[in-house]
Amino acid sequence: MDRIPMNKLPKASPIRPTDAEARALARSLIDGARAGMLATLQSDGHPFASLTSLALDTDRTPLILVSQLSAHTGNLLRDPRASLLIASGGKGDPLAHPRITLQVRAEPVPRDTPQHVIARAGFLAHQPKAALYIDFADFLLVRLAIRHASLNGGFGKAYELTQEDLVPEDLAPDAPVG
Amino acid sequence: MDRIPMNKLPKASPIRPTDAEARALARSLIDGARAGMLATLQSDGHPFASLTSLALDTDRTPLILVSQLSAHTGNLLRDPRASLLIASGGKGDPLAHPRITLQVRAEPVPRDTPQHVIARAGFLAHQPKAALYIDFADFLLVRLAIRHASLNGGFGKAYELTQEDLVPEDLAPDAPVG
């Protein structure tokens, strides 16, 4: 990156139009993630950042497994508004690497339901070590239903995406068959 | 980890008493970090998770460099309450690795002050590639003054720490001299 003179700084919105490349990058970040960073709200309205392990439900909604002994679970059960950061990581400047912020609504998956059986199997397929504790009484599977996403592909590569942008063609309702 | 029968789950608080080992782990996580996940508040009160590069100011307060074109900067300038997650990362179960959540208050460092000169030099020493953009007019150095910390050293190793727990002995006001 060359140094840009101060008088040539961009003044307008830095958001680029969403294209196929941005959608593909967003999906690959979400598909490959094994951990995410969750932002939730404390009872006093203060934000709270924490680590979660991550998998995808069959409709590609992010799925987390959380203990009711932990602060973020109490936060999510009190106020379902949350934000999930998925970052690819890498060497050098941390800001040079792609990451995506998902604005989500937390939806606990009720136990003893077909939905739970499917979500549990999907979670364990992606996170096999969670078999040690997934059935503990205090653990909950929670879907993080995506409302909106902000993708940053590296310096100057910012995009705003909808939930629809994150559904791959083969799962989209209007995808051609065959 | 052995599987614990459901009827032997801990019911009480999972927080352990803070000891020297916990303090040392917390400090090493903060000292070594080059990136963190920031939780801020949108204008509608929704939490927002984003990536930041990270350094430490001379008093060991976390220091971030953010663009006023980015959403988290607007959030911090509107409401200084924030939370910073620092995770060591590693292979296997993401939850088996240490991480710390810092509950912080954002304090922008005013330009053209001795404080800014020192903070800028400290930031660049830890993040040399930021020299490309640290002097852009839209970039701000922001101190994240620690109010409280939650350390998770891995499964079942949770601690609550104060700001004082995070100051190493050689910087503590009452440390013996010599």
Short mmCIF file of C-alpha atoms in Angstrom, two decimals:
data_model
loop_
_atom_site.label_atom_id
_atom_site.label_comp_id
_atom_site.label_asym_id
_atom_site.label_seq_id
_atom_site.Cartn_x
_atom_site.Cartn_y
_atom_site.Cartn_z
CA MET A 1 0.00 0.00 0.00
CA ASP A 2 1.39 3.40 -0.98
CA ARG A 3 1.06 6.28 1.37
CA ILE A 4 -1.85 8.52 0.38
CA PRO A 5 -1.38 12.29 0.82
CA MET A 6 -3.59 13.65 3.59
CA ASN A 7 -5.41 15.98 1.20
CA LYS A 8 -6.46 12.99 -0.93
CA LEU A 9 -8.23 11.07 1.82
CA PRO A 10 -11.59 9.61 0.87
CA LYS A 11 -14.39 11.73 2.28
CA ALA A 12 -17.32 9.70 0.98
CA SER A 13 -18.58 6.34 2.24
CA PRO A 14 -15.87 3.68 1.99
CA ILE A 15 -18.46 0.96 1.23
CA ARG A 16 -18.08 -0.79 -2.13
CA PRO A 17 -20.98 -2.28 -4.12
CA THR A 18 -21.47 -5.95 -3.21
CA ASP A 19 -20.30 -8.26 -6.01
CA ALA A 20 -19.82 -11.99 -6.53
CA GLU A 21 -16.28 -11.86 -5.18
CA ALA A 22 -17.43 -10.21 -1.94
CA ARG A 23 -20.22 -12.78 -1.50
CA ALA A 24 -17.80 -15.67 -2.07
CA LEU A 25 -15.28 -14.25 0.42
CA ALA A 26 -18.00 -13.76 3.03
CA ARG A 27 -19.26 -17.33 2.63
CA SER A 28 -15.78 -18.81 2.77
CA LEU A 29 -15.02 -16.95 6.01
CA ILE A 30 -18.21 -18.27 7.62
CA ASP A 31 -17.84 -21.82 6.27
CA GLY A 32 -14.29 -22.25 7.45
CA ALA A 33 -14.69 -20.80 10.94
CA ARG A 34 -14.23 -22.91 14.06
CA ALA A 35 -14.34 -19.98 16.48
CA GLY A 36 -15.92 -16.57 16.57
CA MET A 37 -15.93 -13.57 18.82
CA LEU A 38 -19.31 -12.72 20.21
CA ALA A 39 -20.47 -9.29 21.35
CA THR A 40 -23.43 -9.38 23.73
CA LEU A 41 -25.11 -6.91 26.10
CA GLN A 42 -24.75 -6.97 29.87
CA SER A 43 -27.79 -6.18 32.02
CA ASP A 44 -26.46 -2.61 32.41
CA GLY A 45 -26.19 -2.22 28.63
CA HIS A 46 -22.38 -2.45 28.58
CA PRO A 47 -21.06 -4.52 25.66
CA PHE A 48 -19.30 -7.79 26.48
CA ALA A 49 -16.83 -9.56 24.15
CA SER A 50 -16.23 -13.32 24.45
CA LEU A 51 -14.98 -16.33 22.53
CA THR A 52 -17.31 -19.02 21.17
CA SER A 53 -16.78 -22.20 19.24
CA LEU A 54 -18.79 -22.22 16.06
CA ALA A 55 -20.49 -24.51 13.56
CA LEU A 56 -23.23 -24.07 10.93
CA ASP A 57 -26.79 -25.39 11.09
CA THR A 58 -28.20 -27.11 7.99
CA ASP A 59 -29.53 -23.79 6.66
CA ARG A 60 -26.04 -22.31 7.19
CA THR A 61 -27.08 -20.27 10.22
CA PRO A 62 -24.16 -20.01 12.68
CA LEU A 63 -24.60 -22.27 15.68
CA ILE A 64 -22.85 -21.85 19.03
CA LEU A 65 -22.68 -24.12 22.08
CA VAL A 66 -22.63 -22.16 25.34
CA SER A 67 -22.76 -22.89 29.06
CA GLN A 68 -25.42 -21.28 31.21
CA LEU A 69 -22.63 -20.73 33.76
CA SER A 70 -20.98 -18.23 31.42
CA ALA A 71 -21.70 -14.52 31.20
CA HIS A 72 -22.47 -14.40 27.47
CA THR A 73 -25.24 -17.00 27.81
CA GLY A 74 -26.99 -14.95 30.49
CA ASN A 75 -26.61 -11.93 28.25
CA LEU A 76 -28.11 -13.69 25.20
CA LEU A 77 -31.05 -15.09 27.16
CA ARG A 78 -31.83 -11.62 28.51
CA ASP A 79 -31.33 -9.75 25.20
CA PRO A 80 -30.96 -11.75 21.97
CA ARG A 81 -29.20 -8.95 20.09
CA ALA A 82 -25.62 -9.99 19.37
CA SER A 83 -22.77 -9.58 16.92
CA LEU A 84 -20.36 -12.25 15.75
CA LEU A 85 -16.90 -11.48 14.34
CA ILE A 86 -15.19 -14.10 12.19
CA ALA A 87 -11.61 -13.29 11.25
CA SER A 88 -9.28 -15.30 9.07
CA GLY A 89 -6.17 -14.13 10.92
CA GLY A 90 -2.66 -14.19 9.54
CA LYS A 91 0.78 -12.62 9.79
CA GLY A 92 1.76 -8.97 9.54
CA ASP A 93 -0.75 -6.16 10.06
CA PRO A 94 -3.90 -7.66 11.64
CA LEU A 95 -6.04 -5.24 9.60
CA ALA A 96 -4.73 -6.55 6.26
CA HIS A 97 -6.69 -9.81 6.61
CA PRO A 98 -10.36 -10.45 5.81
CA ARG A 99 -13.01 -10.52 8.52
CA ILE A 100 -16.78 -10.32 8.72
CA THR A 101 -19.15 -8.98 11.36
CA LEU A 102 -22.55 -10.66 11.51
CA GLN A 103 -25.39 -8.79 13.21
CA VAL A 104 -27.50 -11.59 14.65
CA ARG A 105 -30.41 -12.54 16.85
CA ALA A 106 -29.85 -15.44 19.26
CA GLU A 107 -32.38 -18.28 19.10
CA PRO A 108 -31.83 -21.12 21.62
CA VAL A 109 -32.54 -24.56 20.15
CA PRO A 110 -34.98 -26.39 22.49
CA ARG A 111 -33.82 -29.82 23.68
CA ASP A 112 -35.77 -32.97 22.82
CA THR A 113 -36.85 -31.63 19.46
CA PRO A 114 -35.99 -32.83 15.93
CA GLN A 115 -34.34 -29.44 15.38
CA HIS A 116 -32.00 -30.12 18.33
CA VAL A 117 -31.08 -33.59 17.08
CA ILE A 118 -30.04 -32.13 13.71
CA ALA A 119 -28.25 -29.11 15.17
CA ARG A 120 -26.40 -31.31 17.70
CA ALA A 121 -25.19 -33.69 14.98
CA GLY A 122 -24.08 -30.79 12.79
CA PHE A 123 -22.24 -29.13 15.66
CA LEU A 124 -20.38 -32.33 16.58
CA ALA A 125 -19.42 -32.99 12.95
CA HIS A 126 -17.61 -29.62 12.94
CA GLN A 127 -16.46 -29.65 16.60
CA PRO A 128 -15.91 -33.31 17.58
CA LYS A 129 -14.27 -32.46 20.94
CA ALA A 130 -17.51 -30.85 22.10
CA ALA A 131 -18.87 -34.41 22.53
CA LEU A 132 -17.31 -34.23 26.01
CA TYR A 133 -19.80 -31.62 27.20
CA ILE A 134 -22.56 -31.00 24.64
CA ASP A 135 -25.04 -33.09 26.69
CA PHE A 136 -24.33 -31.39 30.02
CA ALA A 137 -27.52 -29.93 31.47
CA ASP A 138 -26.11 -26.39 31.53
CA PHE A 139 -25.09 -26.36 27.84
CA LEU A 140 -27.29 -24.80 25.20
CA LEU A 141 -27.14 -24.83 21.42
CA VAL A 142 -28.01 -21.36 20.12
CA ARG A 143 -28.66 -20.34 16.52
CA LEU A 144 -27.40 -16.89 15.55
CA ALA A 145 -29.89 -15.81 12.89
CA ILE A 146 -28.17 -13.36 10.55
CA ARG A 147 -29.83 -9.96 10.04
CA HIS A 148 -26.99 -8.13 8.34
CA ALA A 149 -23.27 -8.48 7.67
CA SER A 150 -20.30 -6.13 7.28
CA LEU A 151 -17.40 -7.61 5.34
CA ASN A 152 -13.92 -6.17 5.42
CA GLY A 153 -11.67 -7.82 2.87
CA GLY A 154 -8.62 -5.81 3.94
CA PHE A 155 -7.77 -2.11 3.66
CA GLY A 156 -10.32 -0.20 1.58
CA LYS A 157 -12.41 -3.30 0.84
CA ALA A 158 -15.57 -2.80 2.88
CA TYR A 159 -18.98 -4.19 1.93
CA GLU A 160 -22.41 -4.33 3.52
CA LEU A 161 -24.20 -7.63 2.91
CA THR A 162 -27.71 -8.93 3.45
CA GLN A 163 -28.69 -12.35 4.75
CA GLU A 164 -29.49 -13.33 1.13
CA ASP A 165 -25.93 -12.52 0.01
CA LEU A 166 -24.69 -15.25 2.35
CA VAL A 167 -26.80 -18.11 0.98
CA PRO A 168 -24.83 -19.96 -1.71
CA GLU A 169 -26.52 -20.60 -5.04
CA ASP A 170 -27.13 -24.28 -4.38
CA LEU A 171 -29.19 -23.42 -1.28
CA ALA A 172 -30.95 -20.35 -2.69
CA PRO A 173 -34.70 -20.86 -3.25
CA ASP A 174 -34.52 -19.78 -6.90
CA ALA A 175 -31.43 -21.77 -7.86
CA PRO A 176 -31.71 -23.77 -11.10
CA VAL A 177 -32.09 -27.52 -10.52
CA GLY A 178 -29.73 -30.08 -12.10
CA MET B 1 -11.29 -34.16 30.46
CA ASP B 2 -13.49 -36.94 31.77
CA ARG B 3 -17.18 -36.80 31.22
CA ILE B 4 -18.99 -35.56 34.33
CA PRO B 5 -22.36 -37.17 35.16
CA MET B 6 -25.21 -34.70 34.73
CA ASN B 7 -26.19 -34.91 38.40
CA LYS B 8 -22.70 -33.78 39.44
CA LEU B 9 -22.68 -30.51 37.55
CA PRO B 10 -21.43 -27.51 39.48
CA LYS B 11 -24.30 -25.35 40.66
CA ALA B 12 -22.30 -22.64 42.37
CA SER B 13 -20.27 -19.87 40.77
CA PRO B 14 -17.52 -21.22 38.53
CA ILE B 15 -15.21 -18.32 39.40
CA ARG B 16 -11.91 -19.27 41.09
CA PRO B 17 -10.04 -17.03 43.55
CA THR B 18 -7.50 -14.86 41.70
CA ASP B 19 -3.92 -16.05 42.32
CA ALA B 20 -0.44 -15.21 41.04
CA GLU B 21 -0.75 -17.74 38.20
CA ALA B 22 -4.00 -16.15 36.99
CA ARG B 23 -2.47 -12.66 37.13
CA ALA B 24 0.60 -13.81 35.18
CA LEU B 25 -1.53 -15.51 32.52
CA ALA B 26 -3.70 -12.40 32.13
CA ARG B 27 -0.67 -10.14 31.74
CA SER B 28 1.01 -12.44 29.23
CA LEU B 29 -2.15 -12.54 27.09
CA ILE B 30 -2.34 -8.74 27.03
CA ASP B 31 1.40 -8.20 26.49
CA GLY B 32 1.64 -10.58 23.56
CA ALA B 33 -1.47 -9.47 21.69
CA ARG B 34 -1.25 -7.83 18.28
CA ALA B 35 -5.00 -7.95 17.61
CA GLY B 36 -8.16 -7.96 19.66
CA MET B 37 -11.88 -8.15 19.16
CA LEU B 38 -13.74 -5.04 20.15
CA ALA B 39 -17.37 -4.96 21.21
CA THR B 40 -18.96 -1.52 20.90
CA LEU B 41 -22.50 -0.15 20.93
CA GLN B 42 -24.37 1.04 17.84
CA SER B 43 -26.59 4.11 18.11
CA ASP B 44 -29.61 1.78 18.48
CA GLY B 45 -27.90 -0.07 21.38
CA HIS B 46 -27.16 -3.19 19.33
CA PRO B 47 -23.70 -4.64 20.07
CA PHE B 48 -21.12 -4.55 17.26
CA ALA B 49 -18.09 -6.85 17.06
CA SER B 50 -15.01 -5.79 15.08
CA LEU B 51 -11.31 -6.45 14.73
CA THR B 52 -8.67 -4.00 15.96
CA SER B 53 -4.91 -3.98 15.93
CA LEU B 54 -3.51 -3.49 19.39
CA ALA B 55 -0.52 -2.17 21.29
CA LEU B 56 0.08 -1.03 24.89
CA ASP B 57 0.61 2.52 26.12
CA THR B 58 3.48 3.17 28.56
CA ASP B 59 1.20 2.53 31.55
CA ARG B 60 0.17 -0.77 29.89
CA THR B 61 -3.26 0.49 28.90
CA PRO B 62 -4.36 -1.11 25.61
CA LEU B 63 -4.09 1.26 22.68
CA ILE B 64 -5.95 0.92 19.38
CA LEU B 65 -5.61 2.81 16.09
CA VAL B 66 -8.95 3.28 14.35
CA SER B 67 -10.30 5.10 11.29
CA GLN B 68 -13.14 7.55 11.66
CA LEU B 69 -14.53 5.98 8.48
CA SER B 70 -15.18 2.72 10.37
CA ALA B 71 -18.29 1.85 12.33
CA HIS B 72 -16.55 1.02 15.62
CA THR B 73 -14.94 4.47 15.80
CA GLY B 74 -18.31 6.20 15.48
CA ASN B 75 -19.65 3.85 18.16
CA LEU B 76 -16.76 4.63 20.58
CA LEU B 77 -17.03 8.38 20.08
CA ARG B 78 -20.77 8.24 20.79
CA ASP B 79 -20.55 5.84 23.77
CA PRO B 80 -17.10 5.05 25.28
CA ARG B 81 -18.24 1.76 26.86
CA ALA B 82 -16.48 -1.13 25.13
CA SER B 83 -15.14 -4.62 25.68
CA LEU B 84 -11.94 -6.09 24.26
CA LEU B 85 -11.37 -9.82 23.83
CA ILE B 86 -7.81 -11.10 23.56
CA ALA B 87 -7.49 -14.79 22.72
CA SER B 88 -4.33 -16.84 22.39
CA GLY B 89 -5.85 -19.19 19.82
CA GLY B 90 -4.55 -22.66 18.99
CA LYS B 91 -5.49 -26.05 17.62
CA GLY B 92 -8.31 -28.36 18.69
CA ASP B 93 -11.29 -27.12 20.69
CA PRO B 94 -11.30 -23.30 20.56
CA LEU B 95 -12.57 -23.20 24.15
CA ALA B 96 -9.54 -25.08 25.51
CA HIS B 97 -7.27 -22.06 25.01
CA PRO B 98 -6.84 -19.02 27.30
CA ARG B 99 -8.58 -15.73 26.60
CA ILE B 100 -9.39 -12.56 28.48
CA THR B 101 -12.22 -10.05 28.24
CA LEU B 102 -11.37 -6.47 29.26
CA GLN B 103 -14.23 -4.15 30.16
CA VAL B 104 -12.95 -0.76 29.08
CA ARG B 105 -13.70 2.90 28.57
CA ALA B 106 -12.45 4.46 25.32
CA GLU B 107 -10.34 7.61 25.68
CA PRO B 108 -9.20 9.20 22.38
CA VAL B 109 -5.63 10.53 22.53
CA PRO B 110 -5.66 14.18 21.34
CA ARG B 111 -3.21 14.95 18.50
CA ASP B 112 -0.39 17.45 18.95
CA THR B 113 0.07 16.56 22.62
CA PRO B 114 3.05 14.94 24.38
CA GLN B 115 0.71 12.05 25.23
CA HIS B 116 0.07 11.48 21.51
CA VAL B 117 3.78 11.56 20.65
CA ILE B 118 4.45 8.83 23.22
CA ALA B 119 1.40 6.73 22.33
CA ARG B 120 2.20 7.00 18.60
CA ALA B 121 5.78 5.82 19.14
CA GLY B 122 4.63 2.92 21.32
CA PHE B 123 2.02 1.87 18.81
CA LEU B 124 4.49 1.88 15.91
CA ALA B 125 7.06 -0.07 17.91
CA HIS B 126 4.50 -2.89 18.28
CA GLN B 127 2.78 -2.43 14.89
CA PRO B 128 5.41 -1.14 12.44
CA LYS B 129 3.18 -1.56 9.37
CA ALA B 130 0.76 1.00 10.79
CA ALA B 131 3.34 3.68 9.80
CA LEU B 132 1.61 3.62 6.41
CA TYR B 133 -1.59 5.18 7.78
CA ILE B 134 -1.14 6.29 11.42
CA ASP B 135 -0.80 9.96 10.36
CA PHE B 136 -3.86 10.01 8.09
CA ALA B 137 -6.30 12.70 9.23
CA ASP B 138 -9.11 10.19 9.80
CA PHE B 139 -7.08 7.92 12.09
CA LEU B 140 -7.31 8.14 15.87
CA LEU B 141 -5.30 6.57 18.66
CA VAL B 142 -7.65 5.49 21.44
CA ARG B 143 -6.72 4.26 24.90
CA LEU B 144 -8.93 1.52 26.31
CA ALA B 145 -8.82 2.19 30.06
CA ILE B 146 -9.40 -1.09 31.89
CA ARG B 147 -12.23 -1.20 34.43
CA HIS B 148 -12.48 -4.95 34.96
CA ALA B 149 -11.30 -8.20 33.39
CA SER B 150 -12.65 -11.73 33.03
CA LEU B 151 -9.99 -14.36 32.43
CA ASN B 152 -10.74 -17.82 31.09
CA GLY B 153 -7.69 -20.07 31.22
CA GLY B 154 -9.51 -22.99 29.58
CA PHE B 155 -12.34 -25.22 30.78
CA GLY B 156 -13.26 -24.57 34.41
CA LYS B 157 -10.55 -21.94 34.90
CA ALA B 158 -12.48 -18.67 35.19
CA TYR B 159 -11.30 -15.64 37.15
CA GLU B 160 -12.51 -12.09 37.68
CA LEU B 161 -9.66 -9.56 37.83
CA THR B 162 -9.37 -5.91 38.75
CA GLN B 163 -7.31 -3.28 36.97
CA GLU B 164 -4.73 -3.63 39.77
CA ASP B 165 -4.33 -7.36 39.06
CA LEU B 166 -3.07 -6.46 35.58
CA VAL B 167 -0.25 -4.12 36.65
CA PRO B 168 2.98 -6.09 37.01
CA GLU B 169 4.90 -5.67 40.25
CA ASP B 170 7.59 -3.50 38.70
CA LEU B 171 4.95 -0.93 37.70
CA ALA B 172 2.75 -1.15 40.79
CA PRO B 173 2.79 2.02 42.94
CA ASP B 174 3.70 0.10 46.11
CA ALA B 175 6.37 -2.13 44.60
CA PRO B 176 9.65 -2.28 46.52
CA VAL B 177 12.41 -0.21 44.89
CA GLY B 178 15.76 -1.74 43.91
#
